[in-house]
Every structure is written in C-alpha cells, then in structure tokens.
Amino acid sequence: MSEELSIANWFVTYSGTAFEVIGTLAFAISGLLEAARKKLDIVGMAMVTFLAAFGGGTLRDVLLDRRPFFWVENEIWIWAVLVLSALALLFVRTSHLEPTRRATAWPDAIGLGIFTAGGTQIALQAGMPAIVAVIMGVITAVFGGVLRDVVVNEIPRAFVDHQPYSAIAFAGGWVVVLLSAIGASAFVSVVVGAVVITGLRFLAIIFSWRLPTWKL
Amino acid sequence: MSEELSIANWFVTYSGTAFEVIGTLAFAISGLLEAARKKLDIVGMAMVTFLAAFGGGTLRDVLLDRRPFFWVENEIWIWAVLVLSALALLFVRTSHLEPTRRATAWPDAIGLGIFTAGGTQIALQAGMPAIVAVIMGVITAVFGGVLRDVVVNEIPRAFVDHQPYSAIAFAGGWVVVLLSAIGASAFVSVVVGAVVITGLRFLAIIFSWRLPTWKL
Amino acid sequence: MSEELSIANWFVTYSGTAFEVIGTLAFAISGLLEAARKKLDIVGMAMVTFLAAFGGGTLRDVLLDRRPFFWVENEIWIWAVLVLSALALLFVRTSHLEPTRRATAWPDAIGLGIFTAGGTQIALQAGMPAIVAVIMGVITAVFGGVLRDVVVNEIPRAFVDHQPYSAIAFAGGWVVVLLSAIGASAFVSVVVGAVVITGLRFLAIIFSWRLPTWKL
C-alpha cells in the first residue's frame, strides 16, 4: 500500500471513530439534560443517559437478533456514562439546561447521520429488505431518544415536535440502500448517507424547517 | 382433490387472509386515532400506527426468539402503514375520531380473535406449556395496543377500562389449547378459537358487559 | 457425604428457594399495590403484577439471549400471580395500601439481594465483562419495578426517590464479581452478595439513608 493511501485510511478510520464518539456523547447528554429537568437521582440519571446513548442500537440488535451489543464489546462507554452522570450531578445548574440543549443540536445531527446510516447498513448486511433496513436505521438513531422520553413519562419528542428529524433519517436511509443497490461499498454507502443526513439536519436547524401539521 | 374441496380450501385460505387484513387494519387505525388525538406529527403517527398494528406479534416473537417478524416477511404492510398515515394527516378531522373509534370496535374484535388464537397456536408449536401459550396469544393481540398507549403516555386502555377484552382473549386462548390437546388440527383450533373470541367480544360490545371493579 | 453435610445442603437449598419465593412475592405485591392505587381492572392488575415480579429477569434474559424464561420453566408462578390478583381484587382496601407498602419494604430488600446477586452471576457465566454483569444484576432486580411504573404512567420510583436502592444493588453486584474473580464458587458469591445487598438495604431503610441530590 502506498504511504498516501495508508495515511488516508488512518484518517478515515479515526475520523469515523471521532464522529461516533461525538454522536454518542450528544445522545448521552440529551439523556443527562432530561434527567436534570426531571430531577432524577444519580441512578435514574445514569440509566436515562445510558438509554439515550445506547437504547436505539440495542433495540435494533434485539430485533435483528445480533449479539454482542455495542456496549458489551466497548465497556469503556459504560464507565463514560457513569462518570458523565456523576460530573453532571456536581456541576450542572438549571441555567445550563437550555443553552446546552441548543448547543448539542449540532453534534446530535452528527449522531443522527452516522447511526442511521450505520444501522441501515447493518440491517442490509443481515439480509433485511430495503424498507426494513431503513426502519432499522431510523430505530438505531431515534429510539434511544424515544425510550429516554417514555421512561421519564413524556410523549417522545421525535413524535410531537413537528421537526424534520426522523423524517430526514428515513430519507437518508434510502441513500444508503440505493448506493448499496448500485454496488457501492459498505464504507462509501455509510459515509455518503451520514453526510446527507447530517447536512439536511443542519439545514433544518438553520432554516427552522417544519413538518406539515394536522388540520384537525 | 374434488372440485368442491378445492373450492372450500380456496375459500378458507382467502377468507383467513381477509380476516387477518381486517384485524390488522383495525389495530392500525386504533394507532392512527390515538396519534390524531395527541396531535403527533407524521413520523409519530406512522410509528404509533406501526406499534399498534405489529407491536404485539413482534413482542411475542422476541419472547419466543422467533424470526423473521411478520412485517419483515410482508414488507407490503410497512408501506400500507405509511400510506395510511399520510392519508390520515390529509383527511382526518377531529369530528371523525369518536365515530371511527366506535365503528372500528367490530373489526377490532375480529383482530382480537384471529391474533389471540393464532398467537396461542404459534406458542404451542414452539413447545410452550399451556398457560404460557395462552399468555403469548393475549400478548399477540393486546400488547400492540398496550405499547401504543404507553408510548403516548396513557395508562393502557386494556388495563383500566374494565371491559372484557383481554379477559375474553385469555378465555379463548384456552379453547385453542384444549382443542389441540384433544387432537384437533392447528387449523381447526385456530378457527374455532378465533370465532369464540370474536363472538364473545361482539356480545360484550352489544350488551356492554363490564369486568368486576375494585371495592376500594 | 456425612449426615451433617447433607442436612446443611438441604437447609441451604431450601432456604435459597424460600428466599426466592419471599423476594418474588414482595416484587409481585409491589405490582398489586400500584395496580390498586391506579384502580386498574383485574386484567391490568394481573399484567402489572406479572411485570413487577418477572419483568426484570425477562429483560435480562432477552438481552443475554437466554431461554427459557423463569416463568416458562416454572409456570406455577403464573398461576400464583393470577390467584394473587383475584384475591387482591376481593380483599384489598384503600386503607391497606400504605401499610402494606411499608411492610413489604423488608421482603423486597431480600428480593433486591437475591435477584441482583443471581442476575450478576448468570451474566458472568454467560461470559459478560464485569461491569456488564453488574448492570445485568441491577436490571434483574430493578427493571421489574421500572416496567411496572412506566406502564402505569409514573416516572420509575427507582429513578426519582433518592433512596439508595439500585445504588446498593450496583455496589453489591461488585461483591459477586470480586468473589468470582478470586475463585469463590458461584454459590458462595451469590450468597455473600445477596447478604451484603439485603443487609445494606435494611440499614438504608432503618437509618433513612438518602442519595445526594441536585443542587440545581
């Protein structure tokens, strides 16, 4: 392998991991904020943070009957959630909640892209039909937040806020499916899918896009 | 095979499928109505509709460790849910909700019968003991509605409305178990079980049967 | 085997089973009380009681991909839940709820000990890393109560009451892991772990220990 190629490889591998870390942290922080808002104790906070970060991928793996789970293979992440929860208990104040939520919308968009695209690809490799693979991708990225909200007794934000979030994930899942169908490698499909989803989500935040509403 | 027999076979097969379609649509519509009542967006509506229609059978299959799920093998149903959700967003008005709910009580009773009886039979074939098979039947027919209600932050209707719904399913599951135990074919057990459950549920609606209540 | 040893064996085996029965009944009763408080009907009561008693172990087994479930192998427990629910409907009065809840805090502590220690050991034997095994132990003992609360539309008590409950389970799970790591038998690890957890929980009740709270 030429030196440039191995540098490119190194860059892609590590930036991929970096984006995964960014996305997972953003999802975990959404759990922390929800726990703080509800004044959960340290145990509740750790559990809601854990659900927000890993609930979606875990549900996908249960549905696809895949083992081991991400957090079983990467136990360091469990420790990260516990440390984050303890730090939050010490340092988070009410005045931090709303600014943090707004600030994490951007890394959260990265998580939406990378986990939808990755989840769709995993489901395709498990032999799922296209529409099922796209749904598995959406579940991977969105159901951590759904479980987070259900467990603290809120209607899932993803179901009621009329923002294009899961809808963008759904559209982007099809990019992964189509690229796979025309013979692109798993790697290219996931990267392009993730970039499309994250890009659309950035646009949705910047321009305050809204989903159509009921004319009840 | 004589011509009459093959006509009978044809009739039974297709009417079975027709009843399944009727039951699934009734369950899906219960999700749509709940989503409309809570003013969920299109994404939330599709997800709650999906949960209401397929959540029970999916939970049963996860518990029994069966794959593939019904909606993985019959992906056309996923499209049906998406189209239904889009149509509902366009055409459903507040004044439609209550009359639709009342009108769908009847096809819903067909779904209760066919999915309880079918779920019980599937669990028997998976080697479950009688009481477990009956519970799996009840889960198949009832837990879609339970998940639908939990996710939109309501106490499951099946747990609080004091109507004989799951109780009828539970009783009818035993019909399937008993028929199997005395050597009836899977087909006969399911058909008789489904007819008993749907018939009892019709009577419960007509005569407004109630479950005994707390004397707290 | 000497006579004393076989008597000791007999005693340990049966007292182990007795503690399991005590713990399971305490968990089931917590479900009954919650159902009574929410005035669920008989069906809802049976389901919430079942979730409270077996939800945690069932979730652990789904995550570890273990079958059969405890209640599939021991169907007598399903009948016990049904009979308990029917008896509760006949005999429980509003004035019983709070005293029963206080009285069951003690057998509940036994359940917390035995099911956390047992769940941790089961996960270790399934090859899980230490931290995952401890979390599986906590899930076994605590998530029945979490599911019980989520399904009746309450924020899980284990997440908000600022009492050391899951936190004690978490600490005690490490006792099981450490004993296993230094070569103790599964039996010794579970017994010591359970005694430590139940003992700490007794102390927490007696001295009204509290978890640190938010300084929001």
XYZ file of C-alpha atoms in Angstrom:
648
model
C 0.000 0.000 0.000
C 1.366 3.476 -0.857
C 2.095 5.818 2.010
C -0.627 8.291 0.998
C -3.233 5.538 0.953
C -2.333 4.333 4.400
C -2.484 7.913 5.686
C -5.898 8.324 4.056
C -7.007 5.054 5.620
C -5.767 6.129 9.004
C -7.550 9.462 8.689
C -10.851 7.932 7.630
C -10.792 5.271 10.335
C -10.020 7.689 13.117
C -12.327 10.457 11.948
C -15.065 7.812 11.696
C -14.422 6.874 15.299
C -14.291 10.533 16.270
C -17.715 11.181 14.732
C -19.102 8.129 16.530
C -17.772 9.477 19.813
C -19.270 12.915 19.087
C -22.655 11.423 18.210
C -22.743 9.098 21.210
C -21.795 11.910 23.580
C -24.505 14.144 22.114
C -27.115 11.409 22.616
C -25.858 10.745 26.158
C -26.006 14.456 27.001
C -29.635 14.596 25.795
C -30.331 11.943 28.435
C -28.454 13.865 31.119
C -30.407 17.039 30.373
C -33.723 15.213 30.503
C -32.716 13.621 33.818
C -31.729 17.009 35.236
C -35.001 18.576 34.100
C -36.928 15.802 35.869
C -34.608 15.979 38.921
C -33.872 12.245 38.780
C -31.356 10.902 41.261
C -27.874 9.687 40.264
C -29.181 6.206 39.479
C -32.032 7.471 37.330
C -29.682 9.839 35.590
C -27.183 7.119 34.746
C -29.977 4.883 33.436
C -31.680 7.549 31.311
C -28.292 8.647 29.943
C -27.492 5.051 29.115
C -30.868 4.554 27.399
C -30.469 7.748 25.378
C -26.977 6.776 24.236
C -27.387 3.041 23.592
C -31.127 2.259 23.617
C -31.581 2.637 19.858
C -28.727 0.381 18.803
C -29.650 -2.150 21.479
C -33.271 -2.304 20.323
C -32.071 -2.760 16.715
C -29.803 -5.610 17.787
C -32.591 -7.299 19.777
C -34.876 -7.053 16.723
C -32.156 -8.371 14.378
C -31.102 -10.969 16.997
C -27.491 -9.713 16.891
C -25.047 -10.101 19.780
C -22.889 -8.808 21.385
C -24.264 -5.319 21.900
C -22.030 -2.307 21.264
C -21.768 -1.524 24.978
C -20.867 -5.131 25.830
C -17.951 -5.028 23.387
C -16.981 -1.484 24.357
C -17.447 -1.438 28.109
C -15.397 1.724 28.367
C -18.568 3.508 27.257
C -20.461 2.282 30.314
C -17.814 3.862 32.510
C -18.019 7.041 30.445
C -21.777 7.236 31.104
C -21.263 6.730 34.843
C -18.542 9.391 35.039
C -20.627 11.818 32.958
C -23.596 11.297 35.304
C -21.504 11.944 38.409
C -19.973 15.082 36.861
C -23.390 16.331 35.805
C -24.723 15.919 39.333
C -21.868 18.060 40.635
C -21.707 20.763 38.012
C -24.989 21.136 36.094
C -27.222 24.048 37.104
C -30.741 24.871 35.901
C -29.392 27.787 33.898
C -27.213 25.392 31.887
C -30.040 23.195 30.592
C -31.485 25.209 27.716
C -28.154 26.555 26.323
C -26.680 23.032 26.455
C -29.697 21.638 24.620
C -29.300 24.220 21.860
C -25.543 23.688 21.644
C -25.887 19.898 21.400
C -28.294 20.117 18.442
C -25.210 20.174 16.165
C -23.303 17.127 17.456
C -26.702 15.421 17.774
C -27.144 15.901 13.999
C -23.827 14.110 13.520
C -25.107 11.229 15.654
C -28.348 11.149 13.659
C -26.369 10.794 10.421
C -23.798 8.270 11.500
C -26.130 5.978 13.470
C -28.939 5.979 10.884
C -26.533 5.218 8.044
C -24.646 2.623 10.098
C -27.833 0.966 11.353
C -29.275 0.768 7.828
C -26.066 -0.831 6.545
C -26.002 -3.377 9.408
C -29.592 -4.366 8.621
C -28.809 -4.716 4.893
C -25.884 -6.995 5.746
C -28.238 -9.042 7.946
C -30.312 -9.655 4.799
C -33.238 -7.371 5.600
C -35.374 -5.979 2.734
C -34.794 -2.314 1.851
C -37.699 -0.749 3.746
C -36.925 -2.824 6.865
C -33.257 -1.799 6.690
C -34.223 1.877 6.534
C -36.543 1.436 9.537
C -33.768 -0.307 11.469
C -31.528 2.672 10.681
C -34.158 5.084 11.999
C -34.658 2.917 15.114
C -30.888 2.932 15.748
C -30.656 6.714 15.696
C -34.058 7.734 17.077
C -35.272 5.109 19.586
C -32.669 5.923 22.224
C -34.421 9.281 22.481
C -37.852 7.644 22.352
C -37.000 5.301 25.245
C -35.437 8.227 27.155
C -38.696 10.165 26.887
C -41.050 7.245 27.565
C -39.186 6.284 30.734
C -39.468 9.784 32.199
C -43.109 9.947 31.280
C -43.022 12.301 28.296
C -44.512 11.791 24.841
C -41.396 11.180 22.702
C -40.137 14.467 21.328
C -39.458 12.739 17.998
C -43.211 12.067 17.691
C -44.606 15.504 18.511
C -42.189 18.340 17.812
C -43.049 18.587 14.113
C -39.376 18.998 13.272
C -37.883 17.006 10.437
C -35.654 14.665 12.444
C -36.731 11.038 11.974
C -38.084 12.072 8.576
C -34.600 13.168 7.496
C -33.164 9.936 8.906
C -35.767 7.977 6.903
C -34.872 9.816 3.681
C -31.149 9.367 4.287
C -31.556 5.643 4.967
C -32.717 5.306 1.360
C -29.466 6.916 0.181
C -27.592 4.062 1.873
C -29.936 1.475 0.345
C -29.657 2.949 -3.155
C -25.862 3.225 -3.031
C -25.644 -0.398 -1.863
C -28.011 -1.443 -4.648
C -25.814 0.128 -7.349
C -22.752 -1.645 -5.963
C -21.080 0.964 -3.737
C -19.014 -0.442 -0.874
C -20.498 -0.512 2.630
C -17.994 2.162 3.596
C -18.971 4.601 0.818
C -22.714 3.994 1.380
C -22.454 4.772 5.086
C -20.254 7.851 4.677
C -22.401 9.400 1.940
C -25.633 8.529 3.787
C -24.325 10.029 7.029
C -23.159 13.210 5.299
C -26.536 13.646 3.553
C -28.480 13.150 6.801
C -26.257 15.400 8.903
C -26.241 18.048 6.169
C -30.038 18.043 5.822
C -30.407 18.177 9.609
C -28.056 21.168 9.775
C -30.196 22.903 7.131
C -33.358 22.004 9.073
C -31.926 23.627 12.223
C -30.604 26.702 10.422
C -33.786 27.374 8.469
C -36.217 26.089 11.136
C -37.879 23.634 8.749
C -41.197 22.248 9.979
C -43.191 19.115 9.171
C -46.742 19.571 7.863
C -49.250 19.691 10.734
C -52.761 18.383 11.370
C -55.683 20.406 10.103
C -57.868 18.817 12.776
C -58.929 -33.443 -4.761
C -62.589 -32.998 -5.667
C -63.640 -29.668 -7.068
C -65.797 -28.793 -4.069
C -62.907 -29.466 -1.676
C -60.527 -27.250 -3.592
C -63.159 -24.507 -3.676
C -63.623 -24.910 0.096
C -59.850 -24.747 0.556
C -59.604 -21.666 -1.582
C -62.427 -20.018 0.324
C -60.946 -20.817 3.733
C -57.455 -19.668 2.778
C -58.591 -16.394 1.325
C -61.179 -15.608 3.975
C -58.469 -16.300 6.581
C -56.232 -13.767 4.886
C -59.157 -11.360 4.584
C -59.844 -11.571 8.327
C -56.161 -11.006 9.049
C -56.224 -7.915 6.855
C -59.379 -6.660 8.582
C -57.878 -7.227 12.044
C -54.546 -5.616 11.200
C -56.253 -2.592 9.668
C -58.454 -2.197 12.761
C -55.411 -2.318 15.034
C -53.534 0.133 12.786
C -56.487 2.519 12.781
C -56.572 2.460 16.599
C -52.992 3.752 16.436
C -53.916 6.436 13.898
C -56.775 7.663 16.067
C -54.589 7.824 19.169
C -51.925 9.719 17.207
C -54.529 12.187 15.922
C -55.938 12.715 19.431
C -52.426 13.517 20.691
C -51.669 15.646 17.594
C -48.485 13.700 16.837
C -46.628 14.630 13.677
C -46.461 12.362 10.605
C -43.454 10.478 11.984
C -45.037 9.884 15.372
C -48.268 8.839 13.674
C -46.524 6.291 11.465
C -44.648 4.885 14.460
C -47.668 4.640 16.783
C -49.721 3.095 13.967
C -46.940 0.600 13.347
C -46.703 -0.253 17.065
C -50.474 -0.697 17.348
C -50.587 -2.979 14.296
C -47.428 -5.068 14.789
C -46.151 -4.449 18.328
C -47.971 -7.405 19.875
C -46.797 -10.018 17.389
C -43.280 -8.597 17.436
C -43.083 -8.756 21.243
C -44.344 -12.360 21.115
C -41.669 -13.256 18.570
C -38.923 -11.580 20.626
C -40.062 -13.536 23.703
C -40.230 -16.808 21.735
C -36.985 -15.951 19.913
C -38.687 -16.381 16.525
C -37.512 -14.683 13.348
C -38.310 -13.268 10.842
C -41.048 -10.948 12.093
C -44.347 -10.742 10.213
C -43.552 -7.248 8.911
C -40.099 -8.320 7.704
C -41.632 -11.113 5.637
C -44.559 -8.975 4.486
C -42.985 -5.606 3.854
C -46.034 -4.504 1.895
C -47.637 -3.890 5.311
C -44.994 -1.317 6.203
C -45.902 0.601 3.055
C -49.575 0.267 3.946
C -48.936 1.857 7.345
C -47.010 4.731 5.758
C -49.719 5.385 3.162
C -52.450 5.162 5.839
C -50.578 7.710 7.970
C -50.188 10.138 5.099
C -53.869 9.803 4.149
C -54.930 10.298 7.770
C -52.915 13.500 8.014
C -54.727 14.826 4.960
C -58.259 13.700 5.649
C -58.888 13.041 9.345
C -60.744 15.735 11.259
C -61.460 15.922 14.988
C -65.117 15.150 14.377
C -64.121 11.810 12.821
C -62.275 10.449 15.832
C -65.042 9.212 18.108
C -67.325 7.768 15.377
C -64.334 5.967 13.822
C -63.380 4.533 17.193
C -66.900 3.177 17.670
C -67.078 1.832 14.128
C -63.736 0.038 14.430
C -64.782 -1.829 17.593
C -66.212 -4.531 15.311
C -63.245 -5.217 13.031
C -61.065 -4.850 16.150
C -62.972 -7.787 17.677
C -62.065 -9.825 14.591
C -58.412 -8.913 15.109
C -58.672 -9.863 18.799
C -59.971 -13.300 17.835
C -57.643 -14.108 14.996
C -54.428 -12.837 16.598
C -55.071 -14.373 20.030
C -55.906 -17.750 18.531
C -53.012 -17.574 16.056
C -50.531 -16.438 18.715
C -51.582 -19.200 21.095
C -51.143 -21.807 18.350
C -47.689 -20.463 17.410
C -46.584 -20.684 21.048
C -47.930 -24.242 21.363
C -45.972 -25.231 18.259
C -42.870 -23.635 19.836
C -43.300 -26.109 22.689
C -44.586 -23.694 25.336
C -46.700 -25.017 28.232
C -50.454 -24.328 28.031
C -50.654 -21.274 30.290
C -47.620 -19.692 28.601
C -49.157 -20.311 25.166
C -52.380 -18.592 26.237
C -50.410 -15.618 27.581
C -48.452 -15.403 24.315
C -51.795 -15.337 22.487
C -53.031 -12.494 24.679
C -49.730 -10.624 24.201
C -50.041 -11.016 20.408
C -53.494 -9.461 20.300
C -53.336 -6.980 23.174
C -49.772 -5.655 23.547
C -49.800 -3.673 20.316
C -52.459 -1.540 21.999
C -50.534 -1.518 25.274
C -47.361 -0.250 23.569
C -49.427 2.283 21.589
C -50.812 3.720 24.844
C -47.554 3.609 26.825
C -45.670 5.463 24.100
C -48.176 8.326 24.015
C -48.149 8.498 27.782
C -51.515 6.949 28.627
C -52.248 4.111 31.021
C -53.027 1.223 28.646
C -56.751 1.155 27.927
C -56.657 -2.646 28.195
C -55.636 -2.272 31.864
C -58.177 0.286 33.043
C -61.363 0.315 31.002
C -62.975 -2.563 32.900
C -64.254 -4.009 29.638
C -63.838 -7.710 28.979
C -61.236 -7.544 26.220
C -58.012 -9.281 27.288
C -60.142 -11.430 29.604
C -62.077 -12.756 26.597
C -58.808 -13.307 24.749
C -57.490 -15.240 27.761
C -60.591 -17.441 27.881
C -60.485 -18.031 24.126
C -56.811 -18.973 24.223
C -57.823 -21.950 26.371
C -60.233 -23.081 23.641
C -57.242 -23.328 21.288
C -55.194 -25.196 23.907
C -57.998 -27.649 24.690
C -58.765 -28.365 21.030
C -55.062 -29.004 20.380
C -54.900 -31.265 23.432
C -57.751 -33.454 22.136
C -56.041 -33.782 18.759
C -57.732 -31.158 16.588
C -55.605 -29.799 13.747
C -53.874 -26.440 14.164
C -56.247 -25.055 11.566
C -59.437 -26.141 13.359
C -58.113 -24.995 16.745
C -57.316 -21.525 15.463
C -60.577 -21.089 13.555
C -62.788 -22.240 16.443
C -60.760 -20.223 18.979
C -60.972 -17.098 16.827
C -64.728 -17.486 16.302
C -65.329 -17.961 20.042
C -63.266 -14.888 20.964
C -64.748 -12.647 18.279
C -68.266 -13.844 19.116
C -67.829 -13.205 22.855
C -66.335 -9.785 22.124
C -69.320 -8.929 19.887
C -71.648 -9.923 22.755
C -69.571 -7.840 25.191
C -69.956 -4.780 22.951
C -73.667 -5.328 22.284
C -74.588 -5.931 25.927
C -71.983 -3.574 27.427
C -70.513 -6.294 29.637
C -68.255 -4.997 32.411
C -65.490 -6.558 34.471
C -65.911 -6.586 38.272
C -64.454 -3.433 39.841
C -62.498 -2.567 42.974
C -64.402 -2.042 46.188
C -61.546 0.128 47.453
C -21.401 -37.475 52.304
C -21.710 -37.141 56.078
C -25.139 -36.685 57.534
C -24.425 -33.174 58.783
C -23.285 -32.089 55.324
C -26.395 -33.392 53.636
C -28.517 -31.627 56.245
C -26.559 -28.428 55.608
C -27.063 -28.888 51.876
C -30.751 -29.481 52.321
C -31.049 -26.408 54.506
C -29.184 -24.165 52.070
C -31.090 -25.379 49.029
C -34.474 -24.958 50.611
C -33.742 -21.677 52.339
C -32.427 -20.404 48.982
C -35.729 -21.343 47.393
C -37.608 -19.825 50.328
C -35.795 -16.502 49.911
C -36.539 -16.558 46.169
C -40.210 -17.091 46.939
C -40.172 -14.267 49.502
C -38.448 -11.895 47.055
C -40.718 -12.759 44.147
C -43.832 -12.335 46.280
C -42.592 -8.941 47.517
C -41.999 -7.792 43.932
C -45.403 -9.131 42.852
C -47.127 -7.353 45.736
C -45.480 -4.064 44.700
C -47.224 -4.540 41.357
C -50.554 -5.324 43.037
C -50.351 -2.191 45.181
C -49.523 0.002 42.187
C -52.436 -1.527 40.265
C -54.794 -0.900 43.184
C -53.610 2.709 43.529
C -54.331 3.268 39.822
C -57.631 1.334 40.055
C -56.671 -0.976 37.180
C -59.083 -3.769 36.333
C -58.336 -7.448 37.005
C -56.524 -7.829 33.690
C -54.366 -4.768 34.224
C -53.642 -5.886 37.757
C -52.518 -9.334 36.676
C -50.289 -7.828 33.962
C -48.679 -5.181 36.183
C -48.148 -7.776 38.936
C -46.565 -10.096 36.392
C -44.307 -7.305 35.055
C -43.235 -6.316 38.581
C -42.415 -9.913 39.505
C -40.798 -11.195 36.297
C -40.078 -8.167 34.063
C -36.516 -7.678 35.288
C -35.371 -11.258 34.835
C -37.154 -11.470 31.486
C -35.465 -8.317 30.194
C -32.081 -9.674 31.363
C -32.737 -12.938 29.510
C -33.796 -11.122 26.324
C -30.594 -9.036 26.474
C -28.432 -12.116 27.130
C -30.429 -14.130 24.572
C -31.181 -16.829 27.173
C -34.192 -19.137 27.013
C -36.375 -20.452 28.548
C -37.556 -17.697 30.845
C -38.025 -18.397 34.556
C -41.831 -18.199 34.256
C -41.858 -20.569 31.272
C -39.982 -23.204 33.268
C -41.933 -22.513 36.452
C -45.469 -21.983 35.206
C -46.811 -22.418 38.717
C -45.721 -18.804 39.269
C -48.069 -17.590 36.539
C -50.955 -19.232 38.367
C -49.740 -17.698 41.626
C -49.878 -14.223 40.059
C -53.390 -14.829 38.738
C -54.653 -16.099 42.098
C -52.964 -13.212 43.937
C -54.640 -10.725 41.575
C -58.072 -12.235 42.102
C -57.612 -12.287 45.891
C -56.406 -8.682 45.876
C -59.484 -7.577 43.942
C -61.678 -9.184 46.607
C -59.849 -8.197 49.757
C -57.636 -5.128 49.265
C -58.992 -1.819 50.572
C -57.551 1.674 50.171
C -56.561 1.698 53.834
C -54.348 -1.346 53.243
C -52.159 0.209 50.570
C -49.698 2.317 52.527
C -49.197 -0.104 55.464
C -48.646 -2.973 53.016
C -46.119 -0.937 51.095
C -44.190 -0.224 54.278
C -44.405 -3.821 55.442
C -43.158 -5.179 52.110
C -40.024 -3.000 52.170
C -38.326 -5.791 54.163
C -39.074 -8.805 51.943
C -38.446 -6.504 48.967
C -34.891 -5.986 50.282
C -34.478 -9.772 50.260
C -35.607 -9.816 46.629
C -33.198 -6.996 45.794
C -30.310 -9.009 47.236
C -31.095 -12.400 45.802
C -32.046 -11.260 42.305
C -29.160 -8.802 41.880
C -26.608 -11.366 43.050
C -28.211 -14.137 40.993
C -28.505 -11.960 37.872
C -24.882 -10.853 38.126
C -23.734 -14.475 38.451
C -25.833 -15.573 35.460
C -24.294 -12.801 33.332
C -20.765 -13.752 34.440
C -21.455 -17.353 33.437
C -22.690 -16.081 30.046
C -19.220 -14.574 29.579
C -20.130 -10.927 30.116
C -17.428 -8.466 31.255
C -17.585 -7.415 34.928
C -19.362 -4.066 34.527
C -21.928 -5.592 32.153
C -22.561 -8.443 34.606
C -23.203 -5.962 37.417
C -25.600 -3.995 35.214
C -27.422 -7.219 34.293
C -27.761 -7.934 38.022
C -29.232 -4.493 38.641
C -31.589 -4.918 35.653
C -32.749 -8.289 37.041
C -33.697 -6.835 40.405
C -34.762 -3.310 39.487
C -36.312 -3.306 35.996
C -39.429 -5.204 37.004
C -40.255 -2.169 39.120
C -39.220 0.187 36.326
C -41.528 -1.521 33.812
C -44.323 -1.609 36.438
C -44.067 2.168 36.854
C -43.630 3.015 33.159
C -46.691 1.015 32.175
C -48.936 2.825 34.665
C -47.556 6.146 33.573
C -45.308 7.029 36.505
C -41.663 8.045 36.450
C -39.920 4.933 37.821
C -39.605 5.204 41.603
C -36.097 3.748 41.324
C -35.067 6.823 39.292
C -36.501 9.607 41.441
C -36.900 8.679 45.082
C -33.288 9.456 46.003
C -33.146 6.334 48.137
C -30.170 4.032 47.844
C -31.833 1.074 46.161
C -30.312 0.441 42.724
C -27.117 2.019 44.047
C -26.890 -0.660 46.738
C -27.627 -3.315 44.131
C -24.843 -1.890 41.953
C -22.348 -1.967 44.835
C -23.388 -5.497 45.805
C -23.041 -6.734 42.233
C -19.327 -5.931 42.509
C -19.092 -8.181 45.564
C -20.281 -11.068 43.386
C -17.812 -10.132 40.627
C -14.859 -9.833 43.027
C -15.632 -13.107 44.802
C -15.873 -14.857 41.430
C -12.589 -13.271 40.343
C -10.728 -14.621 43.390
C -12.076 -18.096 42.735
C -15.073 -18.396 45.045
C -17.771 -20.811 43.868
C -20.882 -19.420 42.178
C -22.851 -20.467 45.238
C -20.667 -18.591 47.742
C -20.500 -15.491 45.508
C -24.268 -15.296 45.199
C -24.982 -15.933 48.880
C -22.443 -13.379 50.124
C -23.510 -10.827 47.502
C -27.172 -11.265 48.403
C -26.488 -10.953 52.130
C -24.435 -7.782 51.616
C -27.117 -6.161 49.447
C -30.024 -7.128 51.691
C -28.080 -6.043 54.773
C -27.192 -2.646 53.298
C -30.776 -2.170 52.178
C -32.039 -2.966 55.685
C -29.632 -0.348 57.065
C -30.779 2.144 54.430
C -34.403 1.653 55.500
C -33.655 1.768 59.236
C -31.473 4.866 59.060
C -33.334 6.550 56.178
C -30.203 6.896 54.069
C -30.542 9.287 51.127
C -28.685 9.687 47.848
C -27.017 13.059 47.143
C -29.412 15.426 45.364
C -29.178 18.022 42.624
C -28.041 21.490 43.532
C -29.886 22.824 40.501
